[in-house]
Coordinates of C-alpha atoms in Angstrom, one line a residue:
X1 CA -86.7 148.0 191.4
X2 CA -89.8 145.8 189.9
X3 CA -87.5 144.0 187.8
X4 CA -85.4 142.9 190.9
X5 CA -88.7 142.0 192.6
X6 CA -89.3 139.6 190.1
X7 CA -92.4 142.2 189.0
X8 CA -91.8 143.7 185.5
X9 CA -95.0 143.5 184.3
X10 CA -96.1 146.1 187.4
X11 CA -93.1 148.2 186.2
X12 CA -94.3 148.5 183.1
X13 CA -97.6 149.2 183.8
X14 CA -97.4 151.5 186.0
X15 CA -94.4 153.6 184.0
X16 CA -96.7 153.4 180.9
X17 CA -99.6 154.9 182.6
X18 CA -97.6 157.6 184.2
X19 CA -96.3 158.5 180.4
X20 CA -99.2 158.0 179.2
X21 CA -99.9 161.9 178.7
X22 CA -96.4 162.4 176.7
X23 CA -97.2 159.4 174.1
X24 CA -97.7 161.4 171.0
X25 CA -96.7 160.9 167.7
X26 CA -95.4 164.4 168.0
X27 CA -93.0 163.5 171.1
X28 CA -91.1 160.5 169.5
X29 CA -88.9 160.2 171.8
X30 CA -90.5 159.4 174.8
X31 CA -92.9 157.0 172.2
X32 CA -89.7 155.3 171.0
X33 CA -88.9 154.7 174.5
X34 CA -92.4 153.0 175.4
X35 CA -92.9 151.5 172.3
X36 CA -89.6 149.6 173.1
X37 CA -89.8 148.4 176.1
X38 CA -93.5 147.0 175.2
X39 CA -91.9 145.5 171.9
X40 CA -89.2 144.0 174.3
X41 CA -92.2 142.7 177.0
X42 CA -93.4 139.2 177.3
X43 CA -96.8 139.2 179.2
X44 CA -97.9 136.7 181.7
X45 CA -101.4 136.8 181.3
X46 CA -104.8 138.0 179.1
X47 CA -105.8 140.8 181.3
X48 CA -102.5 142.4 181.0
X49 CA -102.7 142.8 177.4
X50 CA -105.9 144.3 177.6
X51 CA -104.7 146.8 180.0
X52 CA -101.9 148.2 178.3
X53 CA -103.7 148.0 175.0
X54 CA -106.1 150.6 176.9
X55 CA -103.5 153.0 177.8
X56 CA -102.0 152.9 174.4
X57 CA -104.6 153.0 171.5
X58 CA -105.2 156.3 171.8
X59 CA -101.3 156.5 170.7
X60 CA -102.2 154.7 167.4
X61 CA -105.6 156.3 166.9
X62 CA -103.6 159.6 166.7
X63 CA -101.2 157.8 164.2
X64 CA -98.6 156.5 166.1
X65 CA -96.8 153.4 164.1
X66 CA -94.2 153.0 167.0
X67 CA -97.5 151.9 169.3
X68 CA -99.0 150.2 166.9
X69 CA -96.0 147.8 166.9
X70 CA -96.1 148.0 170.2
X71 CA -99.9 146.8 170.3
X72 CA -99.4 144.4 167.4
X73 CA -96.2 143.0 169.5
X74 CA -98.3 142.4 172.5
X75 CA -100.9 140.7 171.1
X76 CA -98.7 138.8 169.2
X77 CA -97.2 137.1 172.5
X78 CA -100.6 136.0 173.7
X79 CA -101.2 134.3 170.1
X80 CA -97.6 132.6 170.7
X81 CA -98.3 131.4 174.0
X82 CA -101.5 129.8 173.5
X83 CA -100.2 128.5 170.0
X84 CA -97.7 126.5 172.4
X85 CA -100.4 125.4 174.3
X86 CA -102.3 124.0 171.3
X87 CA -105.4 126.6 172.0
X88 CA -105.5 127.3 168.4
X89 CA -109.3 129.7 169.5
X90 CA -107.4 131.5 171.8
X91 CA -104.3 132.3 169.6
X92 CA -107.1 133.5 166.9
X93 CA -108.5 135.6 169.0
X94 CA -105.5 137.7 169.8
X95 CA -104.2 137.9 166.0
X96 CA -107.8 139.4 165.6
X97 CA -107.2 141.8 168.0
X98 CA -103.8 142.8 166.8
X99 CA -105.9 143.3 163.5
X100 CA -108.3 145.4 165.8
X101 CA -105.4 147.6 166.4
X102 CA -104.0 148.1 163.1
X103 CA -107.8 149.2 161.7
X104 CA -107.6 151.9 164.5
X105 CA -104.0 153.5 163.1
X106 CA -104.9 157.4 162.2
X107 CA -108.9 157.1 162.9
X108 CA -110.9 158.6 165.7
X109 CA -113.7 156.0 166.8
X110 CA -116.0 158.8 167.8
X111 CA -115.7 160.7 164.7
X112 CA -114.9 158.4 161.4
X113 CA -116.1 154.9 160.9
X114 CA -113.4 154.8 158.3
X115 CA -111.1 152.0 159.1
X116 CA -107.4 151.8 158.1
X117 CA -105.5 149.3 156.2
X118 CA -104.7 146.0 158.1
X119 CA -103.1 143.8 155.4
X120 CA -99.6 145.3 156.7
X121 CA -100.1 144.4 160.0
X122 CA -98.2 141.6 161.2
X123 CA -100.9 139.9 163.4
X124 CA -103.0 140.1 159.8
X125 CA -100.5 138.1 157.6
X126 CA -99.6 135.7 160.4
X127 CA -103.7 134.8 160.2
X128 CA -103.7 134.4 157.0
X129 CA -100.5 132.1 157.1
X130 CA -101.9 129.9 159.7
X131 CA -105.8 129.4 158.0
X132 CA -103.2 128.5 154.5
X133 CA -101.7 126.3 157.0
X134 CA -104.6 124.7 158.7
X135 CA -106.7 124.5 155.0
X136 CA -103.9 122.6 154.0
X137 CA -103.7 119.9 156.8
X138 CA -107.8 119.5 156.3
X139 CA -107.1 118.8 152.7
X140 CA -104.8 116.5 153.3
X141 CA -107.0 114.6 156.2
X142 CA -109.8 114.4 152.9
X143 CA -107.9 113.6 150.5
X144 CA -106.6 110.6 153.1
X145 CA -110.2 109.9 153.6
X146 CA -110.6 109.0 149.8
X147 CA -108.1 106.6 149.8
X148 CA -109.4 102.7 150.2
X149 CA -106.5 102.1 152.7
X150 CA -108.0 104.6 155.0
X151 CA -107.8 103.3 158.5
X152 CA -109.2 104.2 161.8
X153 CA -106.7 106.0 162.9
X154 CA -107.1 108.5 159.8
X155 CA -110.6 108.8 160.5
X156 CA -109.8 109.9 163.7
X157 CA -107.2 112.2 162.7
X158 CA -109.9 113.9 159.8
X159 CA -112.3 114.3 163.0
X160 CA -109.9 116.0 164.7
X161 CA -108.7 118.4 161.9
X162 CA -112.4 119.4 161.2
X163 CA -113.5 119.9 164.6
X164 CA -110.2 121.9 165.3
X165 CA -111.0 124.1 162.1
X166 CA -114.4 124.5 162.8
X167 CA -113.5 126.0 166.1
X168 CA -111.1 128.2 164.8
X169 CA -113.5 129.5 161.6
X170 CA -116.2 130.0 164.2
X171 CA -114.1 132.6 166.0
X172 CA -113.1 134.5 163.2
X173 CA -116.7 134.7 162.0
X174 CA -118.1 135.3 165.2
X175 CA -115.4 138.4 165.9
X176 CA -116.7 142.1 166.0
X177 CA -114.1 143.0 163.2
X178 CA -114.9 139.5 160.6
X179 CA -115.2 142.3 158.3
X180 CA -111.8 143.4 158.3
X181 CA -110.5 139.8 157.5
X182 CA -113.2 137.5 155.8
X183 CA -112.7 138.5 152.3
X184 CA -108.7 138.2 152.3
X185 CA -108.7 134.9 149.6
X186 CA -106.2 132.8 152.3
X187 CA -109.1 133.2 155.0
X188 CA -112.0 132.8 152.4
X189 CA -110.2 129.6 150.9
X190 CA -109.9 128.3 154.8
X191 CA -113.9 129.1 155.4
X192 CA -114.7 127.7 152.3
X193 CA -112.5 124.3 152.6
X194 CA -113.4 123.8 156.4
X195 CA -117.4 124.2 155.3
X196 CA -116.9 120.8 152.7
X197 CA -114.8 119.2 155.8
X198 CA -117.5 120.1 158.1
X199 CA -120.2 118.8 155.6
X200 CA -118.3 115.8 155.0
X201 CA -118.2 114.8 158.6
X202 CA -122.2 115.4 159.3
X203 CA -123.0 113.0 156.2
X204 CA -120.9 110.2 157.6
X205 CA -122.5 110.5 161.1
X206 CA -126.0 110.1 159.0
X207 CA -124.5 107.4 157.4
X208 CA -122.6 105.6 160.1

């Protein structure tokens, strides 16, 4: 009946809450069920992310992979639809927390500090694809930059790359779980590269 009122995303909630008490690794068939429709689920906003995530972590922190995907598939969304919008800080931010998720897979927060492998999760290889990606359109801004045809307009562009970088490598180091991700070699290269781009463009405002 939400669905025909145009409100899925209050049918959801409110149907994941309610089962909330029989989502157990041990009961896989109601968790099947929920992790499926929140695998299926495109969410409209930020805050109802964060709610579901709420209602389902304890899933995953009791070992749960069906939630896990389901977490990992949410946050996922919100990475796609601000990666459409160009908000390449905000689209970080939500591959970190499907990260987030993935460390919490079998461990109890109030008991063990010991965090779980991330480098399967999905949100984890798609940030390491995207800071291959964005290291490579920095180098190629530089290596433009050499060149003694360089024109404005590729100055501009290399402003743009490194500013957009710098953003982005800002928000992964300023994130509570940096230590997770930071000394993967893809996100290592990207801080490294993106510190010479950065470098590069304070000595040529000195210079200008």
């Amino acid at each position: 009946s939400f669905a025909m009122q145009h409100n899925n995303n209050v049918g959801i909630d409110l149907s994941t809450k309610l089962l909330q008490p029989y989502i157990t690794p041990e009961n896989m068939h109601i968790t099947a069920h929920v992790a499926d429709i929140l695998c299926q689920h495109w969410p409209q906003n930020d805050g109802e992310v964060l709610g579901l995530l709420k209602i389902i972590t304890d899933a995953v922190q009791r070992g749960s992979y069906r939630m896990l995907d389901a977490c990992e598939s949410l946050c996922f969304s919100r990475y796609l639809s601000y990666r459409r919008l160009g908000k390449v800080e905000s689209s970080i931010h939500w591959l970190l927390r499907g990260v987030e998720c993935a460390s919490k897979l079998g461990v109890d927060d109030e008991e063990d500090d010991i965090r779980s492998d991330v480098t399967r999760s999905m949100c984890y290889r798609q940030l390491t694809r995207l800071c291959v990606d964005m290291c490579s359109e920095l180098l190629q801004a530089l290596l433009k930059l050499k060149n003694s045809s360089t024109t404005k307009e590729d100055a501009s562009v290399l402003f743009n790359v490194i500013k957009q970088t710098k953003k982005a490598q800002d928000v992964i180091g300023d994130d509570e779980i940096v230590d997770l991700v930071v000394l993967d070699p893809s996100i290592s290269l990207f801080v490294h590269v993106t510190d010479i781009g950065w470098n590069i463009l304070q000595r040529n405002d000195k210079a200008a």
